[in-house]
Amino acid sequence: MFINAMKSKKSLNLSVDPIGIILGISIILIWALSLYVLLKWDFDYTNPLVLFGILIQTHLYTGLFITAHDAMHGTVSKNRKINKILGQITLVLFAFNSYNRLLYKHHDHHKFVASEDDPDYHESGNFWIWYWNFIKKYTTLKQLILMTISLQLLRFVFPLENLLLFWILPGILSTSQLFYFGTYIPHKDGHEHGNKHKSGSLKKNHLWAFLSCYFFGYHYEHHDSPGVPWWRLWQMK
């Protein structure tokens, strides 16, 4: 199976229970609570906390996807059912993504990194062209329909401007964050890195690595030890 095959020898010695489950559930709950508070907030655009709220929600959105990503590597829980359930929940919250669909695409990314068979790679190296192709490849009509229906229903409960500012916008910004730090920067010079994973890596700065993308800027390390969960990835640096 893919999940077992992707584990390195290092990861086999790492305990992912119960910390992975606790962190995964915590990210879900904090995201939901933060979103509820922000959607109920009678804010003023001149308040600097508005920007802070957007940034916090963006970071939490990224955390949802990173949790799902760890589930694809089997590192949220040793229990395969719990692992998959948390992956499915976080991806549904992240714009109704399909866990099974992304699982196989991510498998191909690791197997064919920085090649024409890599679904995350674009040979142009151009940020905007690459990002646009990335969005098209991972966004489906079903997702857009479900997001539109959800937005219209939620308008009966929350103000539209709150929904756009604290629900829709952070989700879009999160995709940019994930793409830039987790795909574009590590792989844009894939064939020039001179290593077996064709991947670059951020310079060692654990605080920035966490804030930017939950340590996935340490991308060579992730490809070298794909069974290491995000919260231990800094130890591989």
PDB file of C-alpha atoms in Angstrom:
ATOM      1  CA  MET A   1       0.000   0.000   0.000  1.00  0.00           C
ATOM      2  CA  PHE A   2       1.073   3.576  -0.712  1.00  0.00           C
ATOM      3  CA  ILE A   3       0.934   4.697   2.916  1.00  0.00           C
ATOM      4  CA  ASN A   4       3.209   1.898   4.073  1.00  0.00           C
ATOM      5  CA  ALA A   5       5.559   2.204   1.117  1.00  0.00           C
ATOM      6  CA  MET A   6       6.118   5.921   1.744  1.00  0.00           C
ATOM      7  CA  LYS A   7       7.411   5.399   5.282  1.00  0.00           C
ATOM      8  CA  SER A   8      11.153   5.656   5.696  1.00  0.00           C
ATOM      9  CA  LYS A   9      13.217   3.688   8.206  1.00  0.00           C
ATOM     10  CA  LYS A  10      13.488   6.794  10.326  1.00  0.00           C
ATOM     11  CA  SER A  11       9.749   7.222  10.503  1.00  0.00           C
ATOM     12  CA  LEU A  12       9.182   3.660  11.662  1.00  0.00           C
ATOM     13  CA  ASN A  13      10.783   4.536  14.978  1.00  0.00           C
ATOM     14  CA  LEU A  14       8.619   7.614  15.492  1.00  0.00           C
ATOM     15  CA  SER A  15       5.506   7.423  17.626  1.00  0.00           C
ATOM     16  CA  VAL A  16       2.621   9.207  15.916  1.00  0.00           C
ATOM     17  CA  ASP A  17       0.001   8.339  18.521  1.00  0.00           C
ATOM     18  CA  PRO A  18      -1.592  10.119  20.198  1.00  0.00           C
ATOM     19  CA  ILE A  19       0.153  13.413  19.312  1.00  0.00           C
ATOM     20  CA  GLY A  20      -0.827  13.311  15.643  1.00  0.00           C
ATOM     21  CA  ILE A  21      -4.494  12.766  16.529  1.00  0.00           C
ATOM     22  CA  ILE A  22      -4.445  15.469  19.210  1.00  0.00           C
ATOM     23  CA  LEU A  23      -2.839  18.007  16.874  1.00  0.00           C
ATOM     24  CA  GLY A  24      -5.153  17.127  14.003  1.00  0.00           C
ATOM     25  CA  ILE A  25      -8.309  17.476  16.094  1.00  0.00           C
ATOM     26  CA  SER A  26      -6.956  20.636  17.734  1.00  0.00           C
ATOM     27  CA  ILE A  27      -6.375  22.306  14.364  1.00  0.00           C
ATOM     28  CA  ILE A  28      -9.927  21.420  13.290  1.00  0.00           C
ATOM     29  CA  LEU A  29     -11.474  22.759  16.508  1.00  0.00           C
ATOM     30  CA  ILE A  30      -9.382  25.944  16.629  1.00  0.00           C
ATOM     31  CA  TRP A  31     -10.135  26.619  12.949  1.00  0.00           C
ATOM     32  CA  ALA A  32     -13.876  26.142  13.531  1.00  0.00           C
ATOM     33  CA  LEU A  33     -13.975  28.265  16.707  1.00  0.00           C
ATOM     34  CA  SER A  34     -11.893  31.028  15.152  1.00  0.00           C
ATOM     35  CA  LEU A  35     -14.085  31.024  12.050  1.00  0.00           C
ATOM     36  CA  TYR A  36     -17.294  31.202  14.093  1.00  0.00           C
ATOM     37  CA  VAL A  37     -16.020  34.158  16.142  1.00  0.00           C
ATOM     38  CA  LEU A  38     -14.862  35.993  13.020  1.00  0.00           C
ATOM     39  CA  LEU A  39     -18.116  35.356  11.171  1.00  0.00           C
ATOM     40  CA  LYS A  40     -20.094  36.806  14.097  1.00  0.00           C
ATOM     41  CA  TRP A  41     -17.773  39.800  14.474  1.00  0.00           C
ATOM     42  CA  ASP A  42     -19.273  43.240  13.811  1.00  0.00           C
ATOM     43  CA  PHE A  43     -15.931  44.588  12.614  1.00  0.00           C
ATOM     44  CA  ASP A  44     -14.659  47.927  11.344  1.00  0.00           C
ATOM     45  CA  TYR A  45     -12.358  47.846   8.304  1.00  0.00           C
ATOM     46  CA  THR A  46     -10.037  50.343  10.008  1.00  0.00           C
ATOM     47  CA  ASN A  47      -9.380  47.886  12.830  1.00  0.00           C
ATOM     48  CA  PRO A  48      -5.914  46.298  12.325  1.00  0.00           C
ATOM     49  CA  LEU A  49      -7.228  43.106  13.936  1.00  0.00           C
ATOM     50  CA  VAL A  50      -9.159  42.454  10.720  1.00  0.00           C
ATOM     51  CA  LEU A  51      -5.891  41.744   8.909  1.00  0.00           C
ATOM     52  CA  PHE A  52      -4.707  39.663  11.856  1.00  0.00           C
ATOM     53  CA  GLY A  53      -7.917  37.627  11.712  1.00  0.00           C
ATOM     54  CA  ILE A  54      -7.422  36.945   8.002  1.00  0.00           C
ATOM     55  CA  LEU A  55      -3.826  35.845   8.562  1.00  0.00           C
ATOM     56  CA  ILE A  56      -4.725  33.588  11.496  1.00  0.00           C
ATOM     57  CA  GLN A  57      -7.528  31.952   9.553  1.00  0.00           C
ATOM     58  CA  THR A  58      -5.242  31.487   6.546  1.00  0.00           C
ATOM     59  CA  HIS A  59      -2.652  29.763   8.728  1.00  0.00           C
ATOM     60  CA  LEU A  60      -5.317  27.493  10.209  1.00  0.00           C
ATOM     61  CA  TYR A  61      -6.614  26.642   6.739  1.00  0.00           C
ATOM     62  CA  THR A  62      -3.086  25.627   5.821  1.00  0.00           C
ATOM     63  CA  GLY A  63      -3.021  23.505   8.968  1.00  0.00           C
ATOM     64  CA  LEU A  64      -6.119  21.661   7.781  1.00  0.00           C
ATOM     65  CA  PHE A  65      -4.425  20.743   4.528  1.00  0.00           C
ATOM     66  CA  ILE A  66      -1.156  19.804   6.214  1.00  0.00           C
ATOM     67  CA  THR A  67      -3.097  17.461   8.512  1.00  0.00           C
ATOM     68  CA  ALA A  68      -4.693  15.843   5.458  1.00  0.00           C
ATOM     69  CA  HIS A  69      -1.275  15.616   3.834  1.00  0.00           C
ATOM     70  CA  ASP A  70       0.099  13.799   6.887  1.00  0.00           C
ATOM     71  CA  ALA A  71      -2.883  11.446   6.731  1.00  0.00           C
ATOM     72  CA  MET A  72      -1.867  10.582   3.159  1.00  0.00           C
ATOM     73  CA  HIS A  73       1.482   9.463   4.566  1.00  0.00           C
ATOM     74  CA  GLY A  74      -0.152   7.556   7.423  1.00  0.00           C
ATOM     75  CA  THR A  75       1.408   9.747  10.119  1.00  0.00           C
ATOM     76  CA  VAL A  76      -1.660  11.218  11.841  1.00  0.00           C
ATOM     77  CA  SER A  77      -2.517   7.906  13.489  1.00  0.00           C
ATOM     78  CA  LYS A  78      -1.265   4.330  13.414  1.00  0.00           C
ATOM     79  CA  ASN A  79      -4.927   3.349  13.155  1.00  0.00           C
ATOM     80  CA  ARG A  80      -5.627   3.452   9.415  1.00  0.00           C
ATOM     81  CA  LYS A  81      -9.338   4.193   9.843  1.00  0.00           C
ATOM     82  CA  ILE A  82      -8.753   7.120  12.187  1.00  0.00           C
ATOM     83  CA  ASN A  83      -5.956   8.336   9.949  1.00  0.00           C
ATOM     84  CA  LYS A  84      -8.213   8.332   6.873  1.00  0.00           C
ATOM     85  CA  ILE A  85     -11.203   9.849   8.676  1.00  0.00           C
ATOM     86  CA  LEU A  86      -9.172  12.830   9.883  1.00  0.00           C
ATOM     87  CA  GLY A  87      -7.742  13.229   6.392  1.00  0.00           C
ATOM     88  CA  GLN A  88     -11.216  13.187   4.869  1.00  0.00           C
ATOM     89  CA  ILE A  89     -12.636  15.654   7.404  1.00  0.00           C
ATOM     90  CA  THR A  90      -9.844  18.183   6.974  1.00  0.00           C
ATOM     91  CA  LEU A  91     -10.065  18.040   3.181  1.00  0.00           C
ATOM     92  CA  VAL A  92     -13.850  18.488   3.195  1.00  0.00           C
ATOM     93  CA  LEU A  93     -13.369  21.567   5.392  1.00  0.00           C
ATOM     94  CA  PHE A  94     -10.720  22.716   2.944  1.00  0.00           C
ATOM     95  CA  ALA A  95     -13.155  23.528   0.109  1.00  0.00           C
ATOM     96  CA  PHE A  96     -14.714  20.058  -0.266  1.00  0.00           C
ATOM     97  CA  ASN A  97     -11.595  18.335  -1.583  1.00  0.00           C
ATOM     98  CA  SER A  98     -11.586  14.593  -2.226  1.00  0.00           C
ATOM     99  CA  TYR A  99      -9.183  12.608  -0.041  1.00  0.00           C
ATOM    100  CA  ASN A 100      -8.901   9.621  -2.388  1.00  0.00           C
ATOM    101  CA  ARG A 101      -8.311  11.835  -5.414  1.00  0.00           C
ATOM    102  CA  LEU A 102      -5.550  13.825  -3.732  1.00  0.00           C
ATOM    103  CA  LEU A 103      -4.009  10.684  -2.243  1.00  0.00           C
ATOM    104  CA  TYR A 104      -3.183   9.236  -5.646  1.00  0.00           C
ATOM    105  CA  LYS A 105      -1.993  12.558  -7.041  1.00  0.00           C
ATOM    106  CA  HIS A 106       0.304  13.041  -4.077  1.00  0.00           C
ATOM    107  CA  HIS A 107       1.596   9.508  -4.541  1.00  0.00           C
ATOM    108  CA  ASP A 108       2.496  10.425  -8.116  1.00  0.00           C
ATOM    109  CA  HIS A 109       4.205  13.614  -6.943  1.00  0.00           C
ATOM    110  CA  HIS A 110       6.579  11.669  -4.719  1.00  0.00           C
ATOM    111  CA  LYS A 111       7.123   8.950  -7.289  1.00  0.00           C
ATOM    112  CA  PHE A 112       7.729  11.227 -10.312  1.00  0.00           C
ATOM    113  CA  VAL A 113       8.947  14.414  -8.625  1.00  0.00           C
ATOM    114  CA  ALA A 114       9.774  17.297 -10.990  1.00  0.00           C
ATOM    115  CA  SER A 115       8.998  15.294 -14.138  1.00  0.00           C
ATOM    116  CA  GLU A 116       6.244  15.357 -16.743  1.00  0.00           C
ATOM    117  CA  ASP A 117       4.408  12.687 -14.731  1.00  0.00           C
ATOM    118  CA  ASP A 118       4.458  14.807 -11.580  1.00  0.00           C
ATOM    119  CA  PRO A 119       0.957  16.372 -11.227  1.00  0.00           C
ATOM    120  CA  ASP A 120       2.379  19.207  -9.096  1.00  0.00           C
ATOM    121  CA  TYR A 121       5.125  20.202 -11.525  1.00  0.00           C
ATOM    122  CA  HIS A 122       5.086  22.633 -14.449  1.00  0.00           C
ATOM    123  CA  GLU A 123       8.090  22.798 -16.743  1.00  0.00           C
ATOM    124  CA  SER A 124       7.643  26.533 -17.477  1.00  0.00           C
ATOM    125  CA  GLY A 125       8.944  27.489 -14.044  1.00  0.00           C
ATOM    126  CA  ASN A 126       6.774  30.601 -14.301  1.00  0.00           C
ATOM    127  CA  PHE A 127       4.997  31.282 -11.026  1.00  0.00           C
ATOM    128  CA  TRP A 128       1.651  32.477 -12.437  1.00  0.00           C
ATOM    129  CA  ILE A 129       1.383  29.878 -15.198  1.00  0.00           C
ATOM    130  CA  TRP A 130       2.354  27.153 -12.786  1.00  0.00           C
ATOM    131  CA  TYR A 131      -0.052  28.379 -10.084  1.00  0.00           C
ATOM    132  CA  TRP A 132      -2.937  28.643 -12.553  1.00  0.00           C
ATOM    133  CA  ASN A 133      -2.325  25.078 -13.778  1.00  0.00           C
ATOM    134  CA  PHE A 134      -2.011  23.931 -10.164  1.00  0.00           C
ATOM    135  CA  ILE A 135      -5.403  25.445  -9.299  1.00  0.00           C
ATOM    136  CA  LYS A 136      -7.082  24.017 -12.410  1.00  0.00           C
ATOM    137  CA  LYS A 137      -5.690  20.566 -11.710  1.00  0.00           C
ATOM    138  CA  TYR A 138      -6.868  20.468  -8.102  1.00  0.00           C
ATOM    139  CA  THR A 139     -10.203  22.307  -8.378  1.00  0.00           C
ATOM    140  CA  THR A 140     -13.282  20.488  -9.631  1.00  0.00           C
ATOM    141  CA  LEU A 141     -16.711  21.653 -10.748  1.00  0.00           C
ATOM    142  CA  LYS A 142     -18.236  19.692  -7.871  1.00  0.00           C
ATOM    143  CA  GLN A 143     -16.168  21.692  -5.367  1.00  0.00           C
ATOM    144  CA  LEU A 144     -17.230  25.006  -6.892  1.00  0.00           C
ATOM    145  CA  ILE A 145     -20.897  24.002  -6.804  1.00  0.00           C
ATOM    146  CA  LEU A 146     -20.693  22.858  -3.172  1.00  0.00           C
ATOM    147  CA  MET A 147     -18.852  26.038  -2.140  1.00  0.00           C
ATOM    148  CA  THR A 148     -21.448  28.203  -3.900  1.00  0.00           C
ATOM    149  CA  ILE A 149     -24.348  26.363  -2.252  1.00  0.00           C
ATOM    150  CA  SER A 150     -22.650  26.580   1.157  1.00  0.00           C
ATOM    151  CA  LEU A 151     -22.045  30.306   0.745  1.00  0.00           C
ATOM    152  CA  GLN A 152     -25.684  30.945  -0.142  1.00  0.00           C
ATOM    153  CA  LEU A 153     -26.914  28.918   2.836  1.00  0.00           C
ATOM    154  CA  LEU A 154     -24.483  30.516   5.275  1.00  0.00           C
ATOM    155  CA  ARG A 155     -25.663  33.967   4.192  1.00  0.00           C
ATOM    156  CA  PHE A 156     -28.851  33.287   6.140  1.00  0.00           C
ATOM    157  CA  VAL A 157     -26.764  33.015   9.319  1.00  0.00           C
ATOM    158  CA  PHE A 158     -23.726  35.270   8.844  1.00  0.00           C
ATOM    159  CA  PRO A 159     -23.063  38.574   7.044  1.00  0.00           C
ATOM    160  CA  LEU A 160     -21.808  38.143   3.476  1.00  0.00           C
ATOM    161  CA  GLU A 161     -18.807  40.418   4.009  1.00  0.00           C
ATOM    162  CA  ASN A 162     -17.672  38.285   6.964  1.00  0.00           C
ATOM    163  CA  LEU A 163     -18.021  35.125   4.895  1.00  0.00           C
ATOM    164  CA  LEU A 164     -16.003  36.584   2.031  1.00  0.00           C
ATOM    165  CA  LEU A 165     -13.329  38.086   4.269  1.00  0.00           C
ATOM    166  CA  PHE A 166     -12.830  35.337   6.846  1.00  0.00           C
ATOM    167  CA  TRP A 167     -13.991  32.159   5.076  1.00  0.00           C
ATOM    168  CA  ILE A 168     -13.446  32.520   1.328  1.00  0.00           C
ATOM    169  CA  LEU A 169     -10.381  34.796   1.248  1.00  0.00           C
ATOM    170  CA  PRO A 170      -8.276  32.812   3.769  1.00  0.00           C
ATOM    171  CA  GLY A 171      -8.977  29.627   1.817  1.00  0.00           C
ATOM    172  CA  ILE A 172      -7.674  31.238  -1.381  1.00  0.00           C
ATOM    173  CA  LEU A 173      -4.644  32.705   0.401  1.00  0.00           C
ATOM    174  CA  SER A 174      -3.920  29.304   1.919  1.00  0.00           C
ATOM    175  CA  THR A 175      -3.735  27.671  -1.513  1.00  0.00           C
ATOM    176  CA  SER A 176      -1.198  30.345  -2.478  1.00  0.00           C
ATOM    177  CA  GLN A 177       0.777  29.683   0.698  1.00  0.00           C
ATOM    178  CA  LEU A 178       0.784  25.934   0.160  1.00  0.00           C
ATOM    179  CA  PHE A 179       1.733  26.290  -3.495  1.00  0.00           C
ATOM    180  CA  TYR A 180       4.490  28.847  -2.958  1.00  0.00           C
ATOM    181  CA  PHE A 181       6.246  27.259   0.022  1.00  0.00           C
ATOM    182  CA  GLY A 182       5.333  23.618  -0.589  1.00  0.00           C
ATOM    183  CA  THR A 183       5.598  23.318  -4.367  1.00  0.00           C
ATOM    184  CA  TYR A 184       6.981  26.290  -6.265  1.00  0.00           C
ATOM    185  CA  ILE A 185      10.008  27.256  -4.168  1.00  0.00           C
ATOM    186  CA  PRO A 186      11.165  23.665  -3.467  1.00  0.00           C
ATOM    187  CA  HIS A 187      10.728  22.391  -7.042  1.00  0.00           C
ATOM    188  CA  LYS A 188      11.117  25.336  -9.437  1.00  0.00           C
ATOM    189  CA  ASP A 189      14.799  24.478  -9.947  1.00  0.00           C
ATOM    190  CA  GLY A 190      14.269  20.759  -9.445  1.00  0.00           C
ATOM    191  CA  HIS A 191      16.809  19.592 -11.999  1.00  0.00           C
ATOM    192  CA  GLU A 192      19.454  21.993 -10.701  1.00  0.00           C
ATOM    193  CA  HIS A 193      19.386  20.940  -7.051  1.00  0.00           C
ATOM    194  CA  GLY A 194      21.676  18.013  -7.701  1.00  0.00           C
ATOM    195  CA  ASN A 195      19.984  15.646  -5.269  1.00  0.00           C
ATOM    196  CA  LYS A 196      17.929  12.497  -5.717  1.00  0.00           C
ATOM    197  CA  HIS A 197      14.665  14.193  -4.717  1.00  0.00           C
ATOM    198  CA  LYS A 198      15.102  17.195  -7.059  1.00  0.00           C
ATOM    199  CA  SER A 199      13.996  19.348  -4.147  1.00  0.00           C
ATOM    200  CA  GLY A 200      15.270  22.471  -2.458  1.00  0.00           C
ATOM    201  CA  SER A 201      14.893  23.382   1.195  1.00  0.00           C
ATOM    202  CA  LEU A 202      14.568  26.500   3.317  1.00  0.00           C
ATOM    203  CA  LYS A 203      17.567  27.594   5.336  1.00  0.00           C
ATOM    204  CA  LYS A 204      17.357  26.494   8.939  1.00  0.00           C
ATOM    205  CA  ASN A 205      14.960  28.795  10.778  1.00  0.00           C
ATOM    206  CA  HIS A 206      12.360  26.771  12.643  1.00  0.00           C
ATOM    207  CA  LEU A 207      10.081  29.707  13.537  1.00  0.00           C
ATOM    208  CA  TRP A 208       9.846  30.903   9.943  1.00  0.00           C
ATOM    209  CA  ALA A 209       9.555  27.322   8.692  1.00  0.00           C
ATOM    210  CA  PHE A 210       6.516  26.801  10.937  1.00  0.00           C
ATOM    211  CA  LEU A 211       4.837  30.125  10.183  1.00  0.00           C
ATOM    212  CA  SER A 212       5.368  29.854   6.439  1.00  0.00           C
ATOM    213  CA  CYS A 213       4.048  26.320   5.915  1.00  0.00           C
ATOM    214  CA  TYR A 214       4.217  24.055   8.994  1.00  0.00           C
ATOM    215  CA  PHE A 215       7.865  23.136   8.288  1.00  0.00           C
ATOM    216  CA  PHE A 216       7.188  22.001   4.710  1.00  0.00           C
ATOM    217  CA  GLY A 217       9.661  24.542   3.446  1.00  0.00           C
ATOM    218  CA  TYR A 218      12.116  21.894   4.656  1.00  0.00           C
ATOM    219  CA  HIS A 219      11.088  20.094   1.528  1.00  0.00           C
ATOM    220  CA  TYR A 220      14.114  17.973   0.739  1.00  0.00           C
ATOM    221  CA  GLU A 221      13.804  16.609   4.257  1.00  0.00           C
ATOM    222  CA  HIS A 222      10.146  15.751   3.642  1.00  0.00           C
ATOM    223  CA  HIS A 223      10.922  13.852   0.443  1.00  0.00           C
ATOM    224  CA  ASP A 224      13.802  12.103   2.143  1.00  0.00           C
ATOM    225  CA  SER A 225      11.670  11.118   5.159  1.00  0.00           C
ATOM    226  CA  PRO A 226       8.033  11.184   3.974  1.00  0.00           C
ATOM    227  CA  GLY A 227       6.868   9.211   7.002  1.00  0.00           C
ATOM    228  CA  VAL A 228       7.867  11.986   9.413  1.00  0.00           C
ATOM    229  CA  PRO A 229       4.845  14.085  10.512  1.00  0.00           C
ATOM    230  CA  TRP A 230       4.906  17.874  10.137  1.00  0.00           C
ATOM    231  CA  TRP A 231       5.450  18.497  13.824  1.00  0.00           C
ATOM    232  CA  ARG A 232       8.700  16.499  13.762  1.00  0.00           C
ATOM    233  CA  LEU A 233       9.939  17.520  10.344  1.00  0.00           C
ATOM    234  CA  TRP A 234      12.199  20.209  11.841  1.00  0.00           C
ATOM    235  CA  GLN A 235      14.190  17.424  13.506  1.00  0.00           C
ATOM    236  CA  MET A 236      15.215  16.141  10.072  1.00  0.00           C
ATOM    237  CA  LYS A 237      16.805  19.468   9.117  1.00  0.00           C
TER     238      LYS A 237
END
